[in-house]
Amino acid sequence: MPKPLNLAFDPVARAQELWRQRWDAADSMAVATSVMRVQQLLIARYDETLRGHGLTFARYEALVLLSFSRAGLPLSKIGERLMVHPTSVTNTVQRLAADGLVARSPNPRDGRGTLATITEAGRAAVRAATDDLVALDFGLTALDSDDRARLFALLRKVRAAAGDFFGTSGPDERR
Amino acid sequence: MPKPLNLAFDPVARAQELWRQRWDAADSMAVATSVMRVQQLLIARYDETLRGHGLTFARYEALVLLSFSRAGLPLSKIGERLMVHPTSVTNTVQRLAADGLVARSPNPRDGRGTLATITEAGRAAVRAATDDLVALDFGLTALDSDDRARLFALLRKVRAAAGDFFGTSGPDERR
DNA sequence: CCGATTTCAGTAAGACTGATATTA
DNA sequence: CTAATATCAGTCATACTGAAATCG
């Protein structure tokens, strides 16, 4: 958990100025650095909160995804949705299964596949953990409703361009 | 490297809808998920690019920081600026030193401390790697100049509130 | 003596490669 | 046969805890 730094200056803005004196794309660098830093700050908060429920953020994400499915999901689907490597999915699901939060079963519609299904204990864990994260407002209380919409839209542009959905290049971004 | 998914829908928006039917803070959740996902997409691109220079993004960040300092920096300062655990700083600097990109020396102004200084090889590596990342525009070509400024400002709000600088709570955010 | 700086030993979660069994 | 699914073995970079040495 990164303790508050209380720096008297914004380290990213400082880096941006120095960068500009030497290289191009200083604004992009500053945005990229900001994304990394915010991710770091947020996930530290989440993991700290989730530790009380025996979860990491990676496991929590998988559990939430499974909580949205009645019949369970093939591991391949989980990996696709969460952008996680196949072997990492196997690992995550095994850990969740070891904790009784998920059940593994052969996929009836594909003899090669495995189906992961959330258990009642899993649903209870998701509920409890989610209550805590919602109470934190996911660490985003600094943003009002408009800010959130704007931030989401901007990040969505980046995701679309990076091939998160709609193919590898930007889609018709409404307008 | 996350291959393009080409999903016909936005997975984060889909999760947001399902979330809203069951819990509060759906917008915050969507923003948080977007941050995680963009970070994942960007760092995969960066690491792929940097691999050609024998660097990871973590090592690259440390090298860039050191390239902005003539006299070198104490490891404690590096950890503070990059929000990295002390033992991780030691590890990172040792790896960079093993590759000849950084030199370690006792801190003349603090007998307990170690000073990390970038070498000429280190500066050359930073230059070459940076050229590649700038050519990518840090994976942010989808954003125009205004978008970047807006995104930076929004993320800055989150950072400030999370204690990245100016203390643990939000500062006077101009207006 | 207290606290800061750094290192070391060891643990842990996760990302990945390469190989393999199984089945579509 | 080829391709997809999942697993296993093993490696790797990183994050962390706890302890210790050194020095301000």
Short mmCIF file of C-alpha atoms (C1' of nucleotides) in Angstrom, two decimals:
data_model
loop_
_atom_site.label_atom_id
_atom_site.label_comp_id
_atom_site.label_asym_id
_atom_site.label_seq_id
_atom_site.Cartn_x
_atom_site.Cartn_y
_atom_site.Cartn_z
CA MET A 1 0.00 0.00 0.00
CA PRO A 2 1.59 3.27 -1.09
CA LYS A 3 1.57 5.63 1.85
CA PRO A 4 0.56 9.19 0.99
CA LEU A 5 3.60 10.97 -0.31
CA ASN A 6 2.62 14.50 0.56
CA LEU A 7 4.98 15.77 -2.08
CA ALA A 8 4.81 19.52 -2.40
CA PHE A 9 4.64 19.20 -6.17
CA ASP A 10 3.03 16.97 -8.75
CA PRO A 11 5.70 14.45 -9.75
CA VAL A 12 4.07 13.74 -13.09
CA ALA A 13 3.85 17.41 -14.02
CA ARG A 14 7.49 17.82 -13.03
CA ALA A 15 8.51 14.92 -15.23
CA GLN A 16 6.47 16.39 -18.06
CA GLU A 17 8.40 19.67 -17.95
CA LEU A 18 11.79 17.99 -17.93
CA TRP A 19 10.68 15.64 -20.69
CA ARG A 20 9.55 18.49 -22.90
CA GLN A 21 13.02 20.00 -22.86
CA ARG A 22 14.45 16.91 -24.43
CA TRP A 23 11.88 14.82 -26.23
CA ASP A 24 8.57 14.91 -28.12
CA ALA A 25 5.22 13.56 -27.00
CA ALA A 26 5.54 15.03 -23.52
CA ASP A 27 1.77 15.24 -23.19
CA SER A 28 1.29 11.61 -24.13
CA MET A 29 4.02 10.62 -21.71
CA ALA A 30 2.28 12.54 -18.95
CA VAL A 31 -1.04 10.84 -19.68
CA ALA A 32 0.59 7.42 -19.82
CA THR A 33 2.38 8.03 -16.54
CA SER A 34 -0.85 9.25 -14.98
CA VAL A 35 -2.66 6.10 -16.01
CA MET A 36 0.07 3.93 -14.49
CA ARG A 37 0.06 5.91 -11.30
CA VAL A 38 -3.69 5.99 -10.85
CA GLN A 39 -3.85 2.27 -11.49
CA GLN A 40 -1.19 1.77 -8.84
CA LEU A 41 -3.00 3.93 -6.29
CA LEU A 42 -6.39 2.35 -6.95
CA ILE A 43 -5.31 -1.26 -6.97
CA ALA A 44 -3.42 -0.78 -3.73
CA ARG A 45 -6.62 0.43 -2.13
CA TYR A 46 -8.66 -2.37 -3.60
CA ASP A 47 -6.23 -5.09 -2.60
CA GLU A 48 -6.03 -3.69 0.90
CA THR A 49 -9.82 -3.82 1.17
CA LEU A 50 -10.14 -7.21 -0.47
CA ARG A 51 -7.48 -8.79 1.74
CA GLY A 52 -10.08 -8.79 4.49
CA HIS A 53 -12.17 -11.08 2.31
CA GLY A 54 -9.33 -13.38 1.29
CA LEU A 55 -9.34 -12.01 -2.25
CA THR A 56 -7.01 -10.19 -4.58
CA PHE A 57 -8.33 -7.86 -7.24
CA ALA A 58 -7.61 -10.41 -9.96
CA ARG A 59 -9.63 -13.06 -8.15
CA TYR A 60 -12.36 -10.57 -7.35
CA GLU A 61 -12.72 -9.66 -11.03
CA ALA A 62 -13.09 -13.30 -11.96
CA LEU A 63 -15.67 -13.86 -9.24
CA VAL A 64 -17.71 -10.85 -10.34
CA LEU A 65 -17.69 -12.09 -13.92
CA LEU A 66 -18.88 -15.51 -12.79
CA SER A 67 -21.54 -13.96 -10.58
CA PHE A 68 -23.13 -12.60 -13.75
CA SER A 69 -23.53 -16.07 -15.20
CA ARG A 70 -25.96 -18.73 -13.99
CA ALA A 71 -24.56 -21.69 -15.88
CA GLY A 72 -20.90 -20.86 -15.37
CA LEU A 73 -18.26 -19.98 -17.96
CA PRO A 74 -15.56 -21.86 -19.87
CA LEU A 75 -12.10 -20.82 -18.72
CA SER A 76 -11.35 -19.58 -22.22
CA LYS A 77 -14.20 -17.08 -21.98
CA ILE A 78 -12.93 -15.83 -18.64
CA GLY A 79 -9.49 -15.25 -20.06
CA GLU A 80 -10.91 -13.45 -23.08
CA ARG A 81 -13.12 -11.14 -21.07
CA LEU A 82 -10.54 -10.26 -18.47
CA MET A 83 -7.58 -10.27 -20.85
CA VAL A 84 -5.80 -12.89 -18.81
CA HIS A 85 -3.39 -15.55 -20.06
CA PRO A 86 -4.84 -19.09 -20.26
CA THR A 87 -2.43 -20.45 -17.69
CA SER A 88 -3.24 -17.57 -15.39
CA VAL A 89 -6.94 -18.35 -15.67
CA THR A 90 -6.29 -21.96 -14.75
CA ASN A 91 -4.28 -20.76 -11.79
CA THR A 92 -6.86 -18.21 -10.63
CA VAL A 93 -9.77 -20.63 -10.91
CA GLN A 94 -7.83 -23.32 -9.06
CA ARG A 95 -7.20 -20.93 -6.18
CA LEU A 96 -10.82 -19.86 -6.09
CA ALA A 97 -11.89 -23.50 -6.19
CA ALA A 98 -9.50 -24.34 -3.36
CA ASP A 99 -11.26 -21.69 -1.29
CA GLY A 100 -14.66 -23.11 -2.20
CA LEU A 101 -15.73 -19.96 -4.03
CA VAL A 102 -15.91 -21.62 -7.42
CA ALA A 103 -16.74 -25.10 -8.68
CA ARG A 104 -15.07 -26.71 -11.67
CA SER A 105 -16.91 -29.11 -13.97
CA PRO A 106 -16.40 -30.54 -17.43
CA ASN A 107 -18.09 -28.48 -20.13
CA PRO A 108 -21.05 -30.55 -21.39
CA ARG A 109 -20.91 -28.79 -24.75
CA ASP A 110 -17.17 -29.19 -25.32
CA GLY A 111 -15.31 -32.24 -24.14
CA ARG A 112 -12.04 -30.32 -24.07
CA GLY A 113 -13.31 -27.58 -21.85
CA THR A 114 -13.79 -26.83 -18.21
CA LEU A 115 -16.64 -24.82 -16.79
CA ALA A 116 -16.20 -22.58 -13.77
CA THR A 117 -19.32 -21.89 -11.71
CA ILE A 118 -19.58 -19.63 -8.72
CA THR A 119 -20.73 -21.27 -5.48
CA GLU A 120 -23.01 -19.83 -2.82
CA ALA A 121 -19.94 -19.07 -0.73
CA GLY A 122 -18.53 -17.31 -3.77
CA ARG A 123 -21.62 -15.21 -4.15
CA ALA A 124 -21.51 -14.30 -0.49
CA ALA A 125 -17.85 -13.29 -0.81
CA VAL A 126 -18.58 -11.13 -3.84
CA ARG A 127 -21.45 -9.45 -2.04
CA ALA A 128 -19.39 -8.66 1.04
CA ALA A 129 -16.36 -7.48 -0.91
CA THR A 130 -18.47 -5.40 -3.24
CA ASP A 131 -20.17 -3.69 -0.31
CA ASP A 132 -16.77 -2.55 0.89
CA LEU A 133 -15.62 -1.36 -2.52
CA VAL A 134 -18.88 0.47 -3.14
CA ALA A 135 -18.50 2.14 0.25
CA LEU A 136 -15.15 3.40 -1.01
CA ASP A 137 -16.85 4.44 -4.21
CA PHE A 138 -13.90 2.64 -5.81
CA GLY A 139 -11.60 5.39 -4.64
CA LEU A 140 -13.20 7.87 -6.99
CA THR A 141 -15.07 10.23 -4.68
CA ALA A 142 -12.96 13.07 -6.04
CA LEU A 143 -14.89 12.84 -9.31
CA ASP A 144 -18.44 14.04 -9.74
CA SER A 145 -20.89 12.39 -12.08
CA ASP A 146 -19.85 14.44 -15.11
CA ASP A 147 -16.18 13.81 -14.45
CA ARG A 148 -16.81 10.10 -14.37
CA ALA A 149 -18.68 10.15 -17.65
CA ARG A 150 -15.93 12.17 -19.28
CA LEU A 151 -13.16 10.00 -17.92
CA PHE A 152 -14.95 6.86 -19.02
CA ALA A 153 -15.43 8.23 -22.53
CA LEU A 154 -11.78 9.23 -22.88
CA LEU A 155 -10.51 5.89 -21.65
CA ARG A 156 -12.97 4.18 -23.94
CA LYS A 157 -11.36 5.90 -26.90
CA VAL A 158 -8.00 4.52 -25.89
CA ARG A 159 -9.41 1.05 -25.36
CA ALA A 160 -11.13 1.05 -28.71
CA ALA A 161 -7.97 2.13 -30.49
CA ALA A 162 -5.96 -0.52 -28.67
CA GLY A 163 -8.30 -3.25 -29.86
CA ASP A 164 -10.21 -3.85 -26.65
CA PHE A 165 -13.33 -4.25 -28.76
CA PHE A 166 -14.61 -3.48 -32.24
CA GLY A 167 -11.37 -4.61 -33.81
CA THR A 168 -7.89 -3.18 -33.67
CA SER A 169 -8.60 0.33 -34.83
CA GLY A 170 -11.00 2.93 -33.57
CA PRO A 171 -14.67 2.38 -34.32
CA ASP A 172 -17.29 4.91 -35.25
CA GLU A 173 -17.11 6.80 -32.00
CA ARG A 174 -20.66 8.17 -32.24
CA ARG A 175 -20.34 11.38 -34.21
CA MET B 1 0.83 -9.04 -25.20
CA PRO B 2 -2.97 -9.01 -25.31
CA LYS B 3 -4.04 -9.84 -28.81
CA PRO B 4 -6.87 -7.68 -30.11
CA LEU B 5 -10.11 -9.18 -28.93
CA ASN B 6 -12.37 -7.87 -31.64
CA LEU B 7 -15.31 -8.28 -29.34
CA ALA B 8 -18.49 -7.02 -30.93
CA PHE B 9 -19.35 -5.15 -27.76
CA ASP B 10 -17.59 -3.12 -25.11
CA PRO B 11 -16.97 -5.53 -22.23
CA VAL B 12 -16.72 -2.74 -19.67
CA ALA B 13 -20.01 -1.17 -20.74
CA ARG B 14 -21.63 -4.60 -20.58
CA ALA B 15 -20.35 -5.15 -17.06
CA GLN B 16 -21.62 -1.70 -16.12
CA GLU B 17 -25.18 -2.55 -17.17
CA LEU B 18 -25.23 -5.83 -15.29
CA TRP B 19 -23.66 -4.17 -12.27
CA ARG B 20 -26.27 -1.45 -12.20
CA GLN B 21 -29.05 -4.00 -11.83
CA ARG B 22 -27.56 -5.25 -8.61
CA TRP B 23 -25.27 -2.73 -6.94
CA ASP B 24 -24.52 0.96 -6.52
CA ALA B 25 -21.56 2.91 -7.86
CA ALA B 26 -21.82 1.36 -11.31
CA ASP B 27 -20.24 4.42 -12.90
CA SER B 28 -17.29 4.35 -10.53
CA MET B 29 -16.86 0.66 -11.16
CA ALA B 30 -16.83 1.27 -14.91
CA VAL B 31 -14.20 3.98 -14.55
CA ALA B 32 -12.07 1.82 -12.27
CA THR B 33 -12.31 -1.10 -14.67
CA SER B 34 -11.42 1.17 -17.57
CA VAL B 35 -8.31 2.39 -15.79
CA MET B 36 -7.20 -1.19 -15.11
CA ARG B 37 -7.83 -2.21 -18.67
CA VAL B 38 -6.11 0.75 -20.29
CA GLN B 39 -3.13 0.25 -18.04
CA GLN B 40 -3.02 -3.38 -19.10
CA LEU B 41 -3.23 -2.54 -22.79
CA LEU B 42 -0.65 0.23 -22.59
CA ILE B 43 1.93 -1.57 -20.49
CA ALA B 44 1.73 -4.60 -22.75
CA ARG B 45 2.61 -2.36 -25.68
CA TYR B 46 5.39 -0.66 -23.80
CA ASP B 47 6.94 -3.87 -22.52
CA GLU B 48 6.80 -5.35 -26.00
CA THR B 49 8.64 -2.33 -27.37
CA LEU B 50 11.11 -2.14 -24.51
CA ARG B 51 11.98 -5.83 -24.68
CA GLY B 52 14.00 -4.99 -27.77
CA HIS B 53 16.14 -2.76 -25.58
CA GLY B 54 16.50 -5.23 -22.73
CA LEU B 55 14.22 -3.17 -20.50
CA THR B 56 10.91 -3.56 -18.71
CA PHE B 57 8.69 -0.57 -18.08
CA ALA B 58 9.65 -0.51 -14.40
CA ARG B 59 13.34 -0.36 -15.27
CA TYR B 60 12.70 2.17 -17.99
CA GLU B 61 10.91 4.47 -15.55
CA ALA B 62 13.83 4.31 -13.15
CA LEU B 63 16.30 5.03 -15.94
CA VAL B 64 14.31 8.04 -17.14
CA LEU B 65 14.19 9.43 -13.63
CA LEU B 66 17.95 9.01 -13.29
CA SER B 67 18.52 10.58 -16.69
CA PHE B 68 17.06 13.78 -15.28
CA SER B 69 19.68 13.92 -12.56
CA ARG B 70 23.37 14.70 -13.04
CA ALA B 71 24.61 13.68 -9.63
CA GLY B 72 22.48 10.57 -9.25
CA LEU B 73 19.77 9.84 -6.71
CA PRO B 74 19.54 8.00 -3.40
CA LEU B 75 17.54 4.82 -3.70
CA SER B 76 15.05 6.18 -1.19
CA LYS B 77 14.27 9.08 -3.51
CA ILE B 78 13.74 6.74 -6.43
CA GLY B 79 11.30 4.66 -4.42
CA GLU B 80 9.45 7.75 -3.29
CA ARG B 81 9.11 9.24 -6.75
CA LEU B 82 8.08 6.03 -8.46
CA MET B 83 6.01 4.69 -5.56
CA VAL B 84 8.09 1.55 -5.38
CA HIS B 85 8.87 -0.53 -2.31
CA PRO B 86 12.44 -0.11 -0.92
CA THR B 87 13.34 -3.72 -1.59
CA SER B 88 12.01 -3.42 -5.11
CA VAL B 89 14.19 -0.37 -5.71
CA THR B 90 17.24 -2.28 -4.54
CA ASN B 91 16.29 -5.09 -6.89
CA THR B 92 15.65 -2.82 -9.87
CA VAL B 93 18.86 -0.87 -9.42
CA GLN B 94 20.87 -4.06 -9.03
CA ARG B 95 19.50 -5.36 -12.31
CA LEU B 96 20.23 -2.10 -14.08
CA ALA B 97 23.72 -2.07 -12.60
CA ALA B 98 24.28 -5.66 -13.73
CA ASP B 99 23.49 -4.48 -17.25
CA GLY B 100 25.88 -1.56 -16.94
CA LEU B 101 23.12 1.02 -17.30
CA VAL B 102 23.50 2.38 -13.79
CA ALA B 103 26.39 2.79 -11.36
CA ARG B 104 26.05 2.43 -7.61
CA SER B 105 28.13 4.46 -5.19
CA PRO B 106 27.99 5.35 -1.51
CA ASN B 107 26.15 8.58 -0.83
CA PRO B 108 28.78 11.15 0.25
CA ARG B 109 26.17 13.08 2.18
CA ASP B 110 24.68 10.12 4.03
CA GLY B 111 26.81 7.20 5.14
CA ARG B 112 23.77 4.94 5.21
CA GLY B 113 22.72 5.66 1.68
CA THR B 114 23.47 4.47 -1.80
CA LEU B 115 23.50 6.69 -4.85
CA ALA B 116 22.39 5.43 -8.24
CA THR B 117 23.83 7.23 -11.25
CA ILE B 118 23.02 6.59 -14.87
CA THR B 119 25.94 5.58 -17.09
CA GLU B 120 26.58 6.58 -20.68
CA ALA B 121 25.27 3.20 -21.78
CA GLY B 122 22.21 3.90 -19.68
CA ARG B 123 21.65 7.23 -21.38
CA ALA B 124 22.02 5.61 -24.76
CA ALA B 125 19.48 2.95 -23.81
CA VAL B 126 17.01 5.57 -22.60
CA ARG B 127 17.41 7.53 -25.80
CA ALA B 128 16.85 4.52 -28.04
CA ALA B 129 13.90 3.21 -26.03
CA THR B 130 12.33 6.63 -25.82
CA ASP B 131 12.58 7.09 -29.56
CA ASP B 132 10.53 3.94 -29.99
CA LEU B 133 7.93 4.92 -27.40
CA VAL B 134 7.61 8.42 -28.83
CA ALA B 135 7.14 6.89 -32.28
CA LEU B 136 4.21 5.00 -30.77
CA ASP B 137 3.05 8.23 -29.20
CA PHE B 138 2.78 6.06 -26.09
CA GLY B 139 -0.18 4.26 -27.62
CA LEU B 140 -2.32 7.38 -27.40
CA THR B 141 -2.73 8.41 -31.02
CA ALA B 142 -6.48 8.03 -30.60
CA LEU B 143 -6.49 11.15 -28.45
CA ASP B 144 -6.09 14.64 -29.81
CA SER B 145 -4.37 17.41 -27.92
CA ASP B 146 -7.52 18.52 -26.09
CA ASP B 147 -8.38 14.95 -25.13
CA ARG B 148 -4.97 14.51 -23.61
CA ALA B 149 -5.24 17.66 -21.56
CA ARG B 150 -8.68 16.65 -20.32
CA LEU B 151 -7.62 13.11 -19.49
CA PHE B 152 -4.55 14.34 -17.67
CA ALA B 153 -6.63 16.78 -15.62
CA LEU B 154 -9.17 14.14 -14.64
CA LEU B 155 -6.53 11.63 -13.62
CA ARG B 156 -4.75 14.37 -11.72
CA LYS B 157 -7.84 14.86 -9.61
CA VAL B 158 -7.83 11.20 -8.69
CA ARG B 159 -4.14 11.26 -7.91
CA ALA B 160 -4.46 14.31 -5.72
CA ALA B 161 -7.32 12.78 -3.78
CA ALA B 162 -5.40 9.55 -3.34
CA GLY B 163 -2.46 11.39 -1.83
CA ASP B 164 -0.09 11.31 -4.76
CA PHE B 165 0.93 14.83 -3.85
CA PHE B 166 -0.28 17.77 -1.77
CA GLY B 167 -1.27 15.48 1.07
CA THR B 168 -3.92 12.86 1.35
CA SER B 169 -6.96 14.90 0.42
CA GLY B 170 -7.71 16.94 -2.63
CA PRO B 171 -5.94 20.29 -2.93
CA ASP B 172 -7.32 23.56 -4.26
CA GLU B 173 -7.95 22.23 -7.73
CA ARG B 174 -8.00 25.70 -9.31
CA ARG B 175 -11.62 26.76 -8.91
"C1'" DC C 1 18.52 5.07 22.09
"C1'" DC C 2 15.59 6.13 18.14
"C1'" DG C 3 14.82 6.38 13.40
"C1'" DA C 4 16.16 6.32 8.54
"C1'" DT C 5 18.52 3.75 4.70
"C1'" DT C 6 19.51 -0.22 2.59
"C1'" DT C 7 20.08 -5.04 2.06
"C1'" DC C 8 19.05 -9.98 2.59
"C1'" DA C 9 16.30 -14.18 2.99
"C1'" DG C 10 12.22 -15.92 1.96
"C1'" DT C 11 7.28 -15.94 0.39
"C1'" DA C 12 3.65 -14.96 -2.75
"C1'" DA C 13 0.73 -13.80 -6.76
"C1'" DG C 14 0.86 -13.33 -11.34
"C1'" DA C 15 2.58 -13.43 -16.52
"C1'" DC C 16 4.64 -16.03 -19.42
"C1'" DT C 17 6.99 -20.08 -22.51
"C1'" DG C 18 6.99 -24.59 -24.11
"C1'" DA C 19 5.19 -28.99 -24.10
"C1'" DT C 20 1.39 -32.21 -23.85
"C1'" DA C 21 -3.22 -34.70 -23.70
"C1'" DT C 22 -7.66 -34.30 -25.31
"C1'" DT C 23 -11.17 -33.39 -28.33
"C1'" DA C 24 -13.73 -30.36 -32.03
"C1'" DC D 1 -4.90 -33.38 -40.05
"C1'" DT D 2 -5.37 -28.92 -37.88
"C1'" DA D 3 -6.92 -26.05 -34.39
"C1'" DA D 4 -8.77 -25.11 -29.92
"C1'" DT D 5 -8.92 -26.07 -24.75
"C1'" DA D 6 -6.78 -26.73 -20.75
"C1'" DT D 7 -3.12 -28.18 -17.91
"C1'" DC D 8 1.64 -28.84 -16.23
"C1'" DA D 9 6.41 -27.70 -15.36
"C1'" DG D 10 9.25 -24.20 -14.89
"C1'" DT D 11 11.03 -19.34 -15.34
"C1'" DC D 12 10.73 -14.52 -14.52
"C1'" DA D 13 10.02 -9.77 -12.71
"C1'" DT D 14 7.91 -7.79 -9.11
"C1'" DA D 15 5.77 -6.86 -4.26
"C1'" DC D 16 6.08 -7.76 0.14
"C1'" DT D 17 7.35 -9.24 5.26
"C1'" DG D 18 10.66 -9.61 8.74
"C1'" DA D 19 15.14 -9.15 10.23
"C1'" DA D 20 19.54 -7.12 10.34
"C1'" DA D 21 23.63 -3.81 9.65
"C1'" DT D 22 24.87 0.81 9.40
"C1'" DC D 23 24.77 5.35 10.34
"C1'" DG D 24 22.40 10.28 11.45
#
